[in-house]
């Protein structure tokens, strides 16, 4: 049985649990670091990255999630979760959190005029018409050599993958379009197969 955890300290947790379950696997809320041992993949939800970071520090989540990723277990960051995964924020590595993905991000980057909007995205490997909701979203300013850009919107990178790490600027869990969750579930199932000793 494949189990995916959603970091449940702050943000859009419930919607991710529903999306993961719609993809046919078990979803659990992660509130303590010990629970990371029981899951095959982890989602870092949208919310407020600075607030989430404060709560993560109270529970020592930073080193625990870094160790989880180093075991090659897939992690998917959406919106604030993308910011948490980044190696640098506006070029500043000291401002970064988990530093697991070689991406440099800008927060709240679409500007005040378009704080929130909904659009269709053509995402490589997923679909040409994914329904996407952006809320005070970040985007990726630049990526390292090992990072594959899966989607750009308005000339800005909004979806990227680096090996077993996936990130999206928007909130895939807020629509009924489950194809982004399906893609991550598949990443988790493939990683499980390749790490299972036969
Ligand atoms: N603006 C938020 C941040 O900087 C992210 C917004 C979101 O997750 N919807 O953390």
Coordinates of C-alpha atoms and ligand atoms in Angstrom, one line a residue:
X1 CA 0.0 0.0 0.0
X2 CA 1.4 3.4 -1.0
X3 CA 1.0 6.1 1.6
X4 CA 1.6 9.8 1.0
X5 CA 1.9 12.3 3.8
X6 CA 0.9 16.0 3.8
X7 CA 2.8 18.3 6.1
X8 CA 0.0 19.5 8.3
X9 CA 1.3 22.4 10.3
X10 CA -0.4 25.2 8.4
X11 CA -2.0 25.8 5.0
X12 CA -4.1 23.9 2.4
X13 CA -3.8 20.5 4.0
X14 CA -7.3 19.0 3.7
X15 CA -7.5 19.6 -0.1
X16 CA -4.2 17.8 -0.7
X17 CA -5.4 14.8 1.4
X18 CA -8.6 14.6 -0.8
X19 CA -6.5 14.9 -4.0
X20 CA -4.1 12.2 -3.0
X21 CA -7.0 9.9 -2.1
X22 CA -8.7 10.6 -5.4
X23 CA -5.5 9.3 -7.0
X24 CA -6.2 6.0 -5.3
X25 CA -3.6 5.9 -2.5
X26 CA -3.6 6.5 1.3
X27 CA -3.2 10.0 2.6
X28 CA -2.1 11.0 6.1
X29 CA -1.6 14.3 7.9
X30 CA 2.0 14.7 9.1
X31 CA 2.3 16.5 12.4
X32 CA 5.3 14.8 14.0
X33 CA 8.7 13.9 12.5
X34 CA 8.4 10.3 13.5
X35 CA 5.5 9.9 11.1
X36 CA 7.9 10.4 8.2
X37 CA 9.0 6.8 8.7
X38 CA 5.6 5.6 7.7
X39 CA 5.2 7.3 4.4
X40 CA 6.5 6.8 0.8
X41 CA 6.2 10.4 -0.4
X42 CA 5.6 13.9 1.2
X43 CA 3.6 17.0 0.1
X44 CA 4.5 20.4 1.4
X45 CA 1.3 22.4 0.9
X46 CA 0.6 26.0 0.1
X47 CA 0.1 28.5 2.9
X48 CA 2.6 31.0 4.2
X49 CA 6.2 29.8 4.0
X50 CA 7.5 32.0 6.9
X51 CA 4.7 30.8 9.2
X52 CA 5.3 27.2 8.1
X53 CA 9.0 27.5 8.7
X54 CA 8.4 28.8 12.3
X55 CA 6.3 25.7 13.1
X56 CA 8.7 23.4 11.3
X57 CA 11.5 24.7 13.6
X58 CA 9.5 23.9 16.7
X59 CA 9.4 20.3 15.7
X60 CA 12.8 19.9 14.1
X61 CA 11.2 19.2 10.7
X62 CA 14.0 20.8 8.6
X63 CA 16.7 18.1 9.2
X64 CA 14.0 15.3 9.2
X65 CA 12.6 16.3 5.8
X66 CA 16.1 16.8 4.4
X67 CA 17.0 13.2 5.5
X68 CA 13.7 12.0 4.0
X69 CA 14.7 13.5 0.7
X70 CA 18.2 12.1 0.9
X71 CA 16.7 8.6 1.1
X72 CA 15.3 9.4 -2.5
X73 CA 11.8 9.6 -1.3
X74 CA 9.7 11.9 -3.4
X75 CA 8.7 15.4 -2.2
X76 CA 6.2 17.7 -3.9
X77 CA 6.0 21.4 -2.9
X78 CA 3.1 23.5 -4.0
X79 CA 3.2 27.3 -3.7
X80 CA 4.6 28.0 -0.2
X81 CA 5.9 24.4 -0.4
X82 CA 7.9 25.3 -3.5
X83 CA 9.5 28.1 -1.5
X84 CA 10.4 25.7 1.3
X85 CA 12.1 23.4 -1.2
X86 CA 14.2 26.1 -2.9
X87 CA 18.0 26.5 -2.5
X88 CA 17.7 30.3 -2.7
X89 CA 15.1 33.0 -2.3
X90 CA 15.8 36.0 -4.5
X91 CA 19.4 34.9 -4.8
X92 CA 19.8 34.6 -1.0
X93 CA 20.8 31.2 0.2
X94 CA 20.7 32.3 3.8
X95 CA 17.0 33.0 3.4
X96 CA 16.2 29.5 2.1
X97 CA 14.7 26.7 4.1
X98 CA 15.1 23.0 3.1
X99 CA 17.4 23.8 0.1
X100 CA 16.6 20.4 -1.6
X101 CA 15.9 21.8 -5.1
X102 CA 18.4 23.8 -7.1
X103 CA 16.0 26.6 -7.8
X104 CA 16.1 30.3 -7.0
X105 CA 12.6 31.6 -6.3
X106 CA 10.8 35.0 -6.0
X107 CA 8.0 35.2 -3.4
X108 CA 4.6 36.8 -4.2
X109 CA 6.1 37.4 -7.6
X110 CA 3.1 37.9 -9.8
X111 CA 2.4 41.3 -8.3
X112 CA -0.4 42.9 -6.5
X113 CA -2.6 43.5 -9.5
X114 CA -3.0 39.8 -10.1
X115 CA -2.7 38.4 -6.6
X116 CA -4.8 35.5 -7.5
X117 CA -5.9 34.1 -10.8
X118 CA -6.9 30.9 -12.6
X119 CA -5.6 29.7 -15.9
X120 CA -4.9 26.6 -18.0
X121 CA -1.3 25.3 -18.2
X122 CA 0.5 23.1 -20.6
X123 CA 2.6 20.9 -18.3
X124 CA 5.2 18.6 -19.8
X125 CA 4.4 14.9 -18.9
X126 CA 1.0 15.8 -17.4
X127 CA -1.4 17.5 -19.8
X128 CA -1.9 20.4 -22.1
X129 CA -4.8 22.0 -20.2
X130 CA -4.2 21.6 -16.5
X131 CA -6.5 23.8 -14.5
X132 CA -4.3 26.0 -12.2
X133 CA -5.2 28.4 -9.3
X134 CA -2.4 30.8 -8.4
X135 CA -2.7 32.6 -5.0
X136 CA 0.0 35.1 -4.1
X137 CA 2.2 32.7 -6.0
X138 CA 6.0 32.6 -6.2
X139 CA 7.8 31.7 -9.4
X140 CA 11.2 30.3 -10.3
X141 CA 13.8 32.9 -11.4
X142 CA 16.4 30.3 -12.5
X143 CA 17.2 26.6 -12.2
X144 CA 20.3 24.5 -11.9
X145 CA 21.6 22.1 -14.5
X146 CA 19.8 19.1 -12.9
X147 CA 16.4 20.7 -12.9
X148 CA 13.9 20.1 -15.6
X149 CA 11.4 22.9 -16.4
X150 CA 8.0 21.3 -16.9
X151 CA 6.0 24.5 -17.4
X152 CA 6.3 28.2 -18.0
X153 CA 3.5 30.7 -17.7
X154 CA 3.9 34.2 -19.1
X155 CA 7.6 33.5 -19.5
X156 CA 8.0 32.5 -15.9
X157 CA 8.9 29.0 -14.7
X158 CA 6.0 27.6 -12.6
X159 CA 6.5 23.8 -12.6
X160 CA 9.9 22.0 -12.3
X161 CA 11.3 18.6 -11.4
X162 CA 14.7 17.6 -10.1
X163 CA 14.9 13.8 -9.9
X164 CA 12.5 12.9 -7.1
X165 CA 11.6 16.4 -6.2
X166 CA 8.6 18.2 -7.9
X167 CA 7.4 21.8 -7.4
X168 CA 4.5 23.9 -8.6
X169 CA 3.8 27.6 -8.1
X170 CA 0.1 27.1 -8.0
X171 CA -2.5 25.1 -6.0
X172 CA -3.3 21.9 -7.9
X173 CA -5.4 20.6 -5.0
X174 CA -8.0 23.4 -5.2
X175 CA -9.6 22.2 -8.4
X176 CA -11.2 18.9 -9.5
X177 CA -8.4 18.4 -12.0
X178 CA -6.4 15.6 -10.4
X179 CA -3.7 15.1 -13.0
X180 CA -0.9 16.8 -11.1
X181 CA -1.7 14.7 -8.0
X182 CA -1.8 11.6 -10.3
X183 CA 1.7 12.5 -11.6
X184 CA 3.2 12.8 -8.1
X185 CA 1.5 9.5 -7.1
X186 CA 3.2 7.9 -10.0
X187 CA 6.6 9.3 -9.0
X188 CA 6.1 7.9 -5.6
X189 CA 5.0 4.5 -6.9
X190 CA 8.0 4.3 -9.2
X191 CA 10.4 5.3 -6.5
X192 CA 9.0 2.6 -4.2
X193 CA 9.6 0.0 -6.9
X194 CA 13.2 1.1 -7.5
X195 CA 14.0 1.1 -3.7
X196 CA 12.3 -2.2 -2.9
X197 CA 14.8 -5.0 -2.5
X198 CA 13.5 -8.1 -4.3
Ligands
LIG1 N1 2.9 34.0 -0.6 C1 3.1 32.8 0.2 C2 4.5 32.7 0.7 O1 5.3 33.5 0.4 C3 2.8 31.6 -0.7 C4 1.3 31.7 -1.1 C5 0.6 30.3 -1.2 O2 1.1 29.3 -0.8 N2 -0.5 30.4 -1.8 O3 4.8 31.8 1.5

